[in-house]
XYZ file of C-alpha atoms in Angstrom:
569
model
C -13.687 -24.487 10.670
C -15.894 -27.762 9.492
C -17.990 -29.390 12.204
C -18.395 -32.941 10.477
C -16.985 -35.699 12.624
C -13.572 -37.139 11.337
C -14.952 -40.506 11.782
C -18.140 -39.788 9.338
C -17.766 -41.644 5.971
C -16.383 -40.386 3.167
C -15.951 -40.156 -0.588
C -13.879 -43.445 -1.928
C -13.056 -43.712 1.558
C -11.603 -47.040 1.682
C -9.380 -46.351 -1.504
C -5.643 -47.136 -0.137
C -5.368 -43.448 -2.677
C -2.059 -41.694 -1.377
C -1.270 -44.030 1.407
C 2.773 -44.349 1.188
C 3.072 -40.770 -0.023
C 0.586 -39.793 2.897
C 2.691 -42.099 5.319
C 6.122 -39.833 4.388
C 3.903 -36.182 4.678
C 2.618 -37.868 8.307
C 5.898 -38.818 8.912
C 7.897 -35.313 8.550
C 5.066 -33.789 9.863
C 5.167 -35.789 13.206
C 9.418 -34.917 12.704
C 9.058 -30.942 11.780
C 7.991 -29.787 14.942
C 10.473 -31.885 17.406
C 13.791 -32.045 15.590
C 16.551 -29.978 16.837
C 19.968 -30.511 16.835
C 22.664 -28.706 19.015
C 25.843 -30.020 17.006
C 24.379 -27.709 14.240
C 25.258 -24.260 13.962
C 21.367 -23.027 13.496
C 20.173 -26.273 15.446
C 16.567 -25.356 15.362
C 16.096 -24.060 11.912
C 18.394 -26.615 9.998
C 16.880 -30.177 10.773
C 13.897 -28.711 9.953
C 14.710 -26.975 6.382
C 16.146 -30.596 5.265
C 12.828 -32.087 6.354
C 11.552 -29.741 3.775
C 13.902 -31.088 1.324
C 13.295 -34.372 2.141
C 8.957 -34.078 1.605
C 9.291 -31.737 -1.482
C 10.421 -32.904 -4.341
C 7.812 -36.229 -4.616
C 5.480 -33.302 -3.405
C 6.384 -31.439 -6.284
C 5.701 -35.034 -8.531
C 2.321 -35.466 -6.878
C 1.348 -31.869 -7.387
C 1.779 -32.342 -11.036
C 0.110 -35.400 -11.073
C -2.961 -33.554 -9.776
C -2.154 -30.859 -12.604
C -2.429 -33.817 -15.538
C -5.920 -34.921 -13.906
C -6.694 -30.949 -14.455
C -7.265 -30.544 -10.296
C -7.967 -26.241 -10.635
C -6.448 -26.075 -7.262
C -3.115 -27.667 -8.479
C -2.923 -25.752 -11.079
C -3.243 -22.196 -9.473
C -0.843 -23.960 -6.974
C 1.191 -24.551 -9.790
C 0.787 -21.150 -11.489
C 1.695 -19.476 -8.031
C 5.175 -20.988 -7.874
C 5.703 -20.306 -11.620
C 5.044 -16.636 -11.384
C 7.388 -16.754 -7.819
C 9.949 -18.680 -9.859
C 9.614 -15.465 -12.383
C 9.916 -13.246 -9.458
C 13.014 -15.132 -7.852
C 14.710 -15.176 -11.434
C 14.710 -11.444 -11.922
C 15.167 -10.466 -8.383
C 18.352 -8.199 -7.392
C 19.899 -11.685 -5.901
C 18.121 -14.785 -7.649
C 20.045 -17.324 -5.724
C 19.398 -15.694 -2.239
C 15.841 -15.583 -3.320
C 15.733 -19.387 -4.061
C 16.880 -19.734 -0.703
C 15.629 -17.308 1.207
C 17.692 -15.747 4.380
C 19.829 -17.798 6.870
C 18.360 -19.009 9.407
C 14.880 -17.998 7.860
C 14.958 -19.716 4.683
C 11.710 -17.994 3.545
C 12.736 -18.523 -0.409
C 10.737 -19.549 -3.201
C 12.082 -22.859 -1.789
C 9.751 -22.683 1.365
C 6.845 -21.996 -0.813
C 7.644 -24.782 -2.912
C 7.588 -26.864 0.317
C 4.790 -25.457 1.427
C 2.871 -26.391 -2.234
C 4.444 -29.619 -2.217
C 3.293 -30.405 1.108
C -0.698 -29.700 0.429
C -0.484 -31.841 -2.371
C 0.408 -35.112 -0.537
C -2.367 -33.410 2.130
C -4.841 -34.006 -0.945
C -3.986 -37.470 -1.813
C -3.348 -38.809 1.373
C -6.223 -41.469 2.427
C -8.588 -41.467 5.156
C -6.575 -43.637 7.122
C -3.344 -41.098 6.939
C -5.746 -37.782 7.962
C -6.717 -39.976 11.003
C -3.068 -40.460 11.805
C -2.330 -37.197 11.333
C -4.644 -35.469 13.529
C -3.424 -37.822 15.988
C 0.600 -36.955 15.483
C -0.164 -33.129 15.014
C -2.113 -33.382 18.984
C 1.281 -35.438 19.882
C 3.559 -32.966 18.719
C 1.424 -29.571 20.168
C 2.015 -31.731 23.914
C 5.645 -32.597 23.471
C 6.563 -28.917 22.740
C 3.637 -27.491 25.416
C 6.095 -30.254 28.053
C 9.248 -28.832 27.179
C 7.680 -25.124 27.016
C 7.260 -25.793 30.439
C 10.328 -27.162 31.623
C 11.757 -23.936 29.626
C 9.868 -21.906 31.715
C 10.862 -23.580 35.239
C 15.112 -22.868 33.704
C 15.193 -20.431 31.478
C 14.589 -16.206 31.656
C 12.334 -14.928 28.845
C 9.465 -16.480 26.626
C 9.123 -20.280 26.063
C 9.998 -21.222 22.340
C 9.271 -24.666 22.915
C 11.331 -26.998 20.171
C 10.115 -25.089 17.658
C 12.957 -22.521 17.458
C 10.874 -18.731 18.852
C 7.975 -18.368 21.084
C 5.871 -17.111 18.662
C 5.773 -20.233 16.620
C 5.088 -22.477 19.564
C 2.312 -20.031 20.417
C 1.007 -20.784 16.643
C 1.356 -24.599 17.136
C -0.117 -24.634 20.483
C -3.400 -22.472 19.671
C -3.767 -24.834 16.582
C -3.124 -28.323 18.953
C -5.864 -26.523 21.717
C -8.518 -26.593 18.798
C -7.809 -30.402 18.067
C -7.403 -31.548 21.821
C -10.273 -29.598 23.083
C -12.104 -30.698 19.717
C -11.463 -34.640 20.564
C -12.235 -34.412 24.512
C -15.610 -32.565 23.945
C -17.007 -35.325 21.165
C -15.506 -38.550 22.454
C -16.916 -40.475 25.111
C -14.162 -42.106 27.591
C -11.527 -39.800 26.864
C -11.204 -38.024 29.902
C -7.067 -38.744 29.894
C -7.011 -35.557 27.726
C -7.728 -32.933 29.904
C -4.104 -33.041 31.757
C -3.013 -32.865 27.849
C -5.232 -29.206 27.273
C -4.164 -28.287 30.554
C -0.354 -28.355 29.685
C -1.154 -27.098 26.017
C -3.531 -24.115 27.414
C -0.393 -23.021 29.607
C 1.994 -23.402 26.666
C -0.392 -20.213 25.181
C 0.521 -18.688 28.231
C 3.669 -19.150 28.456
C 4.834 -18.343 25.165
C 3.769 -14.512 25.801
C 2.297 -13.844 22.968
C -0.871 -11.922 22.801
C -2.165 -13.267 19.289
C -1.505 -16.636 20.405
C -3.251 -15.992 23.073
C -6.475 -14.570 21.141
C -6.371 -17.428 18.760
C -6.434 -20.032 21.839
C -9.688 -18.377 22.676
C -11.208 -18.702 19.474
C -9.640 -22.398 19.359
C -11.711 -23.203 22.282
C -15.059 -21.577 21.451
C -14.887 -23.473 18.154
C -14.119 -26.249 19.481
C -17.901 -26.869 22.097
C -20.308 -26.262 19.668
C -21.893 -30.048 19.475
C -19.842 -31.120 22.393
C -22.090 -30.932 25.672
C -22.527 -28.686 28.478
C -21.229 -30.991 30.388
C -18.002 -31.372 28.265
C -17.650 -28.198 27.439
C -17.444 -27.338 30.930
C -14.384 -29.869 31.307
C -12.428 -28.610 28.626
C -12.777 -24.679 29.919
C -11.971 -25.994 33.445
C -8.971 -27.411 31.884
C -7.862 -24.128 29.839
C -8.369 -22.269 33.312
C -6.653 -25.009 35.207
C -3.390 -24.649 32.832
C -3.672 -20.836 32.783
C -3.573 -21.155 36.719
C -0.535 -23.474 37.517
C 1.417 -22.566 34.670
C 2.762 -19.290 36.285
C 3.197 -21.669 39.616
C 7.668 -21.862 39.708
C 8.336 -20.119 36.322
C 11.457 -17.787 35.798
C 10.702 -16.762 31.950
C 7.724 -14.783 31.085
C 4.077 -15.932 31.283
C 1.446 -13.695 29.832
C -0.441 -11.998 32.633
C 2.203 -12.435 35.038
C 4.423 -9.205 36.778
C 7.341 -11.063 34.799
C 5.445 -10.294 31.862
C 5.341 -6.529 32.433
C 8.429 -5.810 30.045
C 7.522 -8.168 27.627
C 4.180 -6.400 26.917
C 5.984 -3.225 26.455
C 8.105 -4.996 24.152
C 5.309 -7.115 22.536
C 3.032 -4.087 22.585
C 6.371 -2.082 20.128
C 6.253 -5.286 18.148
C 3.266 -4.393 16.815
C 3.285 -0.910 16.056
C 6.606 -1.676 14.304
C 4.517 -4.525 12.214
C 1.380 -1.738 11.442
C 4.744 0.361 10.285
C 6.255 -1.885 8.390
C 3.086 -3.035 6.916
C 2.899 0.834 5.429
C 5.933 1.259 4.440
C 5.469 -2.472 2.343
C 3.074 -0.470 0.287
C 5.654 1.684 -1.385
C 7.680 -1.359 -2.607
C 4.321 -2.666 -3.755
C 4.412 0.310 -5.613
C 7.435 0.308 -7.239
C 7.416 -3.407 -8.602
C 3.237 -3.862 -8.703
C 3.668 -6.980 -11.125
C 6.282 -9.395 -10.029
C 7.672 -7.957 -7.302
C 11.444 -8.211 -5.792
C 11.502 -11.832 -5.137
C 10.806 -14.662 -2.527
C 12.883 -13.917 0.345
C 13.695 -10.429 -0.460
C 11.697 -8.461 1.712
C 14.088 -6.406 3.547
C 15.828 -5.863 0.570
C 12.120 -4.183 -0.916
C 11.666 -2.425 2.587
C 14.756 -1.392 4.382
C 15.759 2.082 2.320
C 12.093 3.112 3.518
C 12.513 2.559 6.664
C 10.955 4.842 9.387
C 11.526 5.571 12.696
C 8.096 3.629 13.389
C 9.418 0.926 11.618
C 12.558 0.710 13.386
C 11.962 0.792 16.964
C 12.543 -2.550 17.455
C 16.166 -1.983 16.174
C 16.302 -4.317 14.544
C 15.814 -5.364 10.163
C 12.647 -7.829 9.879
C 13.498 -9.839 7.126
C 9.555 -10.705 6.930
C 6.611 -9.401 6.603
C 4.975 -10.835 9.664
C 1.975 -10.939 7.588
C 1.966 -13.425 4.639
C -0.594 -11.299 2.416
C 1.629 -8.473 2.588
C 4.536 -10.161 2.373
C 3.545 -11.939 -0.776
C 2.266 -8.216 -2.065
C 6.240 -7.500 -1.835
C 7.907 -10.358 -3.087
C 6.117 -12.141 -5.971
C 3.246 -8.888 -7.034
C 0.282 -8.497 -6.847
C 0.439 -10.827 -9.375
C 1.455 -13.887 -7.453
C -0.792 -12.627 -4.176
C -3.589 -13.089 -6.462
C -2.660 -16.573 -7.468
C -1.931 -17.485 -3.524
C -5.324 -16.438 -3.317
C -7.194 -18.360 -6.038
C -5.356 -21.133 -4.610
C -5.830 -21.322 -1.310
C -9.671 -20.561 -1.919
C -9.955 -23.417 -4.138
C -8.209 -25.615 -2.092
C -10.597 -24.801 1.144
C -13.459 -25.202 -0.917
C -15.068 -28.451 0.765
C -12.218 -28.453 3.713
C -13.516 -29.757 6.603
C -13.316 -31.541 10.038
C -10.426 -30.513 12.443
C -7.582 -30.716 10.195
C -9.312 -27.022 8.574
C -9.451 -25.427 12.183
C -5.785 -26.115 12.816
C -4.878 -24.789 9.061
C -7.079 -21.973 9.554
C -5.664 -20.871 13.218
C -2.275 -21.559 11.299
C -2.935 -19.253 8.929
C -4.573 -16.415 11.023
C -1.648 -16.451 13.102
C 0.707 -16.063 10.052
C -0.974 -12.752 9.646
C 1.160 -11.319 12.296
C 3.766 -13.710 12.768
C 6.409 -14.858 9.783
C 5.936 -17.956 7.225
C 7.943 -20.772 9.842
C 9.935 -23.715 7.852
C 7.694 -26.396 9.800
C 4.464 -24.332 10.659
C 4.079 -23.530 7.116
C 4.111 -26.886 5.441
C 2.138 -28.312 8.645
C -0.484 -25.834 8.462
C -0.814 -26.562 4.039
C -0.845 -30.672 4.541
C -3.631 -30.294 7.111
C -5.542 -28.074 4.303
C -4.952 -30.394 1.670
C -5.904 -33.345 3.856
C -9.143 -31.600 4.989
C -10.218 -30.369 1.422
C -8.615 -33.691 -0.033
C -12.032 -35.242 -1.421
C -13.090 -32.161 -2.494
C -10.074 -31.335 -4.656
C -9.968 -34.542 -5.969
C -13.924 -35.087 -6.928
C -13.141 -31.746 -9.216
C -10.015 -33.311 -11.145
C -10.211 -36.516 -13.099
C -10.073 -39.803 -11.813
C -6.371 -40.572 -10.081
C -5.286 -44.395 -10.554
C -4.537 -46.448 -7.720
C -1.646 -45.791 -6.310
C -1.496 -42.137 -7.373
C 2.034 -42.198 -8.104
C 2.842 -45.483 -10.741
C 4.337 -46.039 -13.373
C 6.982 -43.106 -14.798
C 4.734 -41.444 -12.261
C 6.009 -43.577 -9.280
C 9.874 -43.342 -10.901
C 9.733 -39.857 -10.508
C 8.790 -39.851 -7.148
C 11.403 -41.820 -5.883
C 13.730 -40.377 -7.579
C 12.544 -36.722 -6.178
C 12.700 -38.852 -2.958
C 16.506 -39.279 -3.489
C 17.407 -35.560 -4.887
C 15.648 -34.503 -0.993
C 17.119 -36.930 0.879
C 20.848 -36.042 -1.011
C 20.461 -32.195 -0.326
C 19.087 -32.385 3.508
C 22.337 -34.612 4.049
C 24.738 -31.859 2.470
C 22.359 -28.954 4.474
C 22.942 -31.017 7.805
C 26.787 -31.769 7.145
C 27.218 -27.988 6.353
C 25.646 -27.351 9.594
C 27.212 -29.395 11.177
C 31.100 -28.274 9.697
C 29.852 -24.406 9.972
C 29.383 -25.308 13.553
C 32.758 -27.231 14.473
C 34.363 -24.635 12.020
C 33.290 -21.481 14.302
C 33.384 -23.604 17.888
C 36.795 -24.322 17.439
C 38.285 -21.152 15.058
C 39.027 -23.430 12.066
C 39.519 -21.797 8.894
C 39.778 -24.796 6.699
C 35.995 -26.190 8.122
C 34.602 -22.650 7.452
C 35.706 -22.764 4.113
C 34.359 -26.511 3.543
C 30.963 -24.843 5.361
C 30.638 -22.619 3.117
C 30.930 -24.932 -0.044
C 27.875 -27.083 1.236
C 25.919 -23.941 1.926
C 23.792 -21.576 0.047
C 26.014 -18.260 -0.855
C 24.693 -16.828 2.029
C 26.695 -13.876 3.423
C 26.598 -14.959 6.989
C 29.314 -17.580 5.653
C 31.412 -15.241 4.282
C 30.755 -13.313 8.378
C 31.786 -16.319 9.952
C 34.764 -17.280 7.790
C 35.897 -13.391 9.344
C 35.180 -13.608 12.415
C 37.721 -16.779 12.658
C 40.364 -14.704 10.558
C 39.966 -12.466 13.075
C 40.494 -14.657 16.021
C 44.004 -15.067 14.511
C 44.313 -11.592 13.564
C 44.389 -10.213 17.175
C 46.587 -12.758 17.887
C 48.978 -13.204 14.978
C 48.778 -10.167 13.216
C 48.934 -9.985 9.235
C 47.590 -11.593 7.122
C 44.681 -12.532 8.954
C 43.917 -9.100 9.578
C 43.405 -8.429 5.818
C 41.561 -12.000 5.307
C 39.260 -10.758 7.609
C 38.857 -7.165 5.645
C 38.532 -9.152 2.383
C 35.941 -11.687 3.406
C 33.747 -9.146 5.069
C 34.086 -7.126 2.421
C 32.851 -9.724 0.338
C 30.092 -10.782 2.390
C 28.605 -7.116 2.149
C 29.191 -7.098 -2.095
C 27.753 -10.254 -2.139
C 24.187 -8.618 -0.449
C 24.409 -4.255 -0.907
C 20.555 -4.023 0.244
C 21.432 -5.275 3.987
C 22.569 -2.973 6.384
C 24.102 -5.524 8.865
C 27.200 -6.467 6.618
C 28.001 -2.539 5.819
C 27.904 -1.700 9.452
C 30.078 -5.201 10.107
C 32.192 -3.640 7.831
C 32.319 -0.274 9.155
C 33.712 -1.660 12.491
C 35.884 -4.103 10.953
C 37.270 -1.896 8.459
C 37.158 1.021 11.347
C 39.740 -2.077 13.581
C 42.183 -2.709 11.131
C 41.945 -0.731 7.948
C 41.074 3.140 6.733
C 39.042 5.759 8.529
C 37.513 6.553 5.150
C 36.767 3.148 4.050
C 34.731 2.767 7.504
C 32.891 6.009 6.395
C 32.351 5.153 3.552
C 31.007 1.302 4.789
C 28.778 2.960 7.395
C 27.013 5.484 4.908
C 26.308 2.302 2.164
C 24.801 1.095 5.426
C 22.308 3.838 5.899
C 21.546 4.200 2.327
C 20.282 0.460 2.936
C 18.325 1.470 5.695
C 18.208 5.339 7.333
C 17.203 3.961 10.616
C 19.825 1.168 11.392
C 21.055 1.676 14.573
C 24.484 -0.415 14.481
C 25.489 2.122 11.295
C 24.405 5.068 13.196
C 26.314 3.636 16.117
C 28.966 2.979 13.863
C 29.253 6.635 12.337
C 28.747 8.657 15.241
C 31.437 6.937 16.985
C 33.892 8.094 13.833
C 32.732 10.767 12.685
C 33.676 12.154 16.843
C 36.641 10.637 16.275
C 37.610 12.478 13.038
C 35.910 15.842 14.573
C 32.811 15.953 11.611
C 30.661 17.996 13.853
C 27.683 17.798 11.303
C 27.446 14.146 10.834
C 27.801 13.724 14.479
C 24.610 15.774 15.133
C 22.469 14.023 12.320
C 23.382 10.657 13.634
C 22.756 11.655 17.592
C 19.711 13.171 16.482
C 18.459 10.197 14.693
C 19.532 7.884 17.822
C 17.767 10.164 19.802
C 14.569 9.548 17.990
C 15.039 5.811 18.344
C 16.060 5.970 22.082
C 19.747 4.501 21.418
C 22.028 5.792 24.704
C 25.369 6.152 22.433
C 28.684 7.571 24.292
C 29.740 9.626 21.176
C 26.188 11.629 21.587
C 26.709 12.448 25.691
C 23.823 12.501 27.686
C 21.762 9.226 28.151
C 18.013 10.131 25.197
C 15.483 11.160 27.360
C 11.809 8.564 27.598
């Protein structure tokens, strides 16, 4: 993970190289991992995706000026989103692709971000990778605080502000490396042991096992160099965090009785991640060269589905593992690119911005791509391999960006800044629209949104708050928009069984059928369809389907009333 002290001299080190460019990639990262907004329909996930926006377009700019000073790192950046641009354009759904899933957002625009990101990382001066170690330890303790005022309020595991427990467990393993990294080679900073105490029982209180592991290996990277006597403080202030943290909580802390059900749970997370990981080679498989597009994966994986795969009942839209999940969505193609990449880029990476991109990373190998983890954990590699990347690429001028250069820039600046305001208003509509059942702020949701078809779910599920009450024609509104919202996306199972039920409420028997089989052609194992068919197909007396849907609910240990007796285990 690079043992040279931050402080040591550099390359060109006093060159101002980067420095407003590196101020905006310190800035959204300092903003990534605390914004969340509750007047926004997907409060955690939204603020952060326009962040994105707002970092990625002049991160697109610098990245090509890198490219023009022939930096090979930039350009098998660059030649990694070309070939995923190839991918997204003849995907099944090429817009959905660009977009990636609601609420996920794991589209070719993420990796964009993502390249974009590393690329102000790489020209960012000395006096920005300073300031950002310094933000990125900020920003671990904020969300370790509020993790544990979560725990103290809340029932389950601590997510922090960063949206799902496993993502604060990837932050906080990657902020234990740089706080117990600072304490054990400065003198006179005792004042940060409290702050790897409350960090240390984040770990713990996010549940997770891997976070857990990596926390380990954080510390133990972090004392070579640093003193017995040191390293002694920073353990004793791991094992003081891992003590009280437990002390008052109602969620789940790892290693706590509360924790009992969450290890079951955790421990069928990852056999259903070793089974979906298997059944990702088959897609591989089937589209070896460019695969089925960024964001796409459970559109590549659900039809082969096992029972393994679905214990968790539930569709994983990602990979959990971003080798694989690259495998599936750009080829093996565009994995090999990623590769080339990323290897060039940590060629010469070093100091404590590498540990926290490499703990980033490892922890991406069983967790999904995050929209502010992601680009964190690639402008920490570009900062720490920043000199390296740039001693192989011709000189860049001072600034970086001038000239048409600098024009472009800002104006990249603007087109981010433009689309995170129409991503937040959306948001914010979609979320005034569904609070209070108005039809006309769906609809104007919906035009400032991607064509996602949770929209198109959400436009129906207000229809139908008028059709139980008023009758016709919101009744068939809400039939036509949900019908719409599965058309617009065949491959997920969640809109055919939504459509089952609806159309099973107010329209035909056979167009139910008929909704719940598309939905098990998407996926064999999806329990809502099966739900959804066993419950008509008693109804209508088909004896056969019956028994092949109880037997396959059965198997996944789904109690259904249409199938009698509560599944046994």
């Amino acid at each position: 993970m690079g043992e040279s002290d931050e402080s040591a001299p550099r390359p060109e080190a006093t060159r101002p190289d980067g420095d407003l460019i590196g101020l905006l990639g310190v800035a959204v990262c300092g903003l990534l991992p605390l914004v969340v907004l509750q007047n926004l329909y997907w409060g955690a996930w939204a603020p952060k995706a326009a962040l994105c926006l707002v970092l990625l377009f002049p991160g697109l700019v610098v990245l090509a000026r890198l490219v023009a000073a022939r930096s090979p790192a930039a350009v098998a950046a660059t030649a990694f989103l070309a070939a995923a641009a190839v991918s997204t354009a003849l995907s099944d759904r090429p817009a959905q692709s660009l977009v990636g899933p609601a609420n996920w957002g794991t589209g070719w625009l993420l990796l964009a971000a993502a390249a974009a990101a590393w690329a102000v990382g790489v020209v960012a001066g000395d006096r920005r990778r300073r300031e950002l170690v310094v933000v990125l330890m900020a920003v671990t303790v904020v969300n370790a605080g509020v993790a544990w005022l979560q725990a103290r309020t809340d029932v389950g595991r601590t997510r922090g502000l960063m949206g799902n427990a496993v993502f604060l467990g990837g932050l906080a393993a990657g902020g234990l490396f740089l706080l117990a990294r600072r304490l054990g080679r400065e003198r006179g900073s005792w004042w940060w042991v409290p702050a790897i105490a409350l960090v240390a029982g984040a770990v713990q209180l996010s549940g997770g096992r891997a976070a857990t592991v990596l926390a380990v290996v954080a510390v133990l990277a972090s004392l070579p160099g640093a003193g017995a006597a040191r390293s002694a403080v920073v353990v004793g202030a791991v094992i003081l965090g891992v003590a009280v943290a437990p002390v008052g909580a109602k969620g789940v802390v790892l290693g706590s009785t509360r924790s009992a059900p969450s290890a079951v749970a955790t421990a069928a997370s990852g056999d259903t991640r070793v089974a979906l990981w298997r059944i990702s080679a088959g897609a591989v498989a089937e589209r070896p060269v460019v695969g089925y597009g960024p964001g796409r994966f459970a559109a590549a994986t659900g039809r082969r589905y096992t029972p393994a795969a679905a214990q968790e009942h539930v569709v994983l839209r990602d990979a959990h593992n971003w080798v694989v999940g690259t495998a599936v969505t750009t080829g093996l193609l565009g994995l090999g690119l990623l590769l080339a990449w990323l290897t060039l880029a940590a060629r010469g990476a070093r100091g404590p911005l590498a540990g926290f991109a490499v703990i980033v990373a490892v922890s991406s190998l069983v967790q999904p791509l995050h929209v502010a983890l992601t680009p964190m954990a690639m402008l920490a590699l570009g900062a720490a391999g920043g000199d390296a990347v740039r001693r192989r690429a011709r000189p860049l001028p001072v600034p970086v960006l001038r000239g048409a250069w600098g024009v472009a820039g800002l104006a990249g600046l603007a087109v981010g800044i433009a689309g995170a305001v129409v991503l937040v208003t959306g948001q914010a509509v979609l979320q005034r629209g569904v609070a209070g059942d108005s039809q006309a702020q769906v609809r104007l949701a919906r035009t400032l949104s991607p064509p996602w078809p949770d929209l198109l779910l959400k436009a129906a599920s207000v229809e139908a708050t008028y059709g139980i009450r008023e009758g016709e024609p919101h009744k068939q509104r809400t039939l036509e928009l949900t019908r719409r919202a599965a058309l617009l996306d065949p491959t997920d199972p969640i809109l055919w069984s939504e459509l089952g039920f609806v159309e099973a409420q107010w329209g035909t028997t056979d167009r139910a059928a008929a909704a719940f089989r598309r939905g098990l052609e998407a996926n064999p194992w999806d329990v809502s369809s099966l739900e959804g068919s066993a419950d008509l197909a008693r109804a209508r007396g088909d004896v056969a389907l019956l028994r092949e849907d109880c037997r396959r609910l059965r198997i996944l240990k789904v109690p259904v009333q249409a199938c009698g007796a509560r599944p046994s285990g």
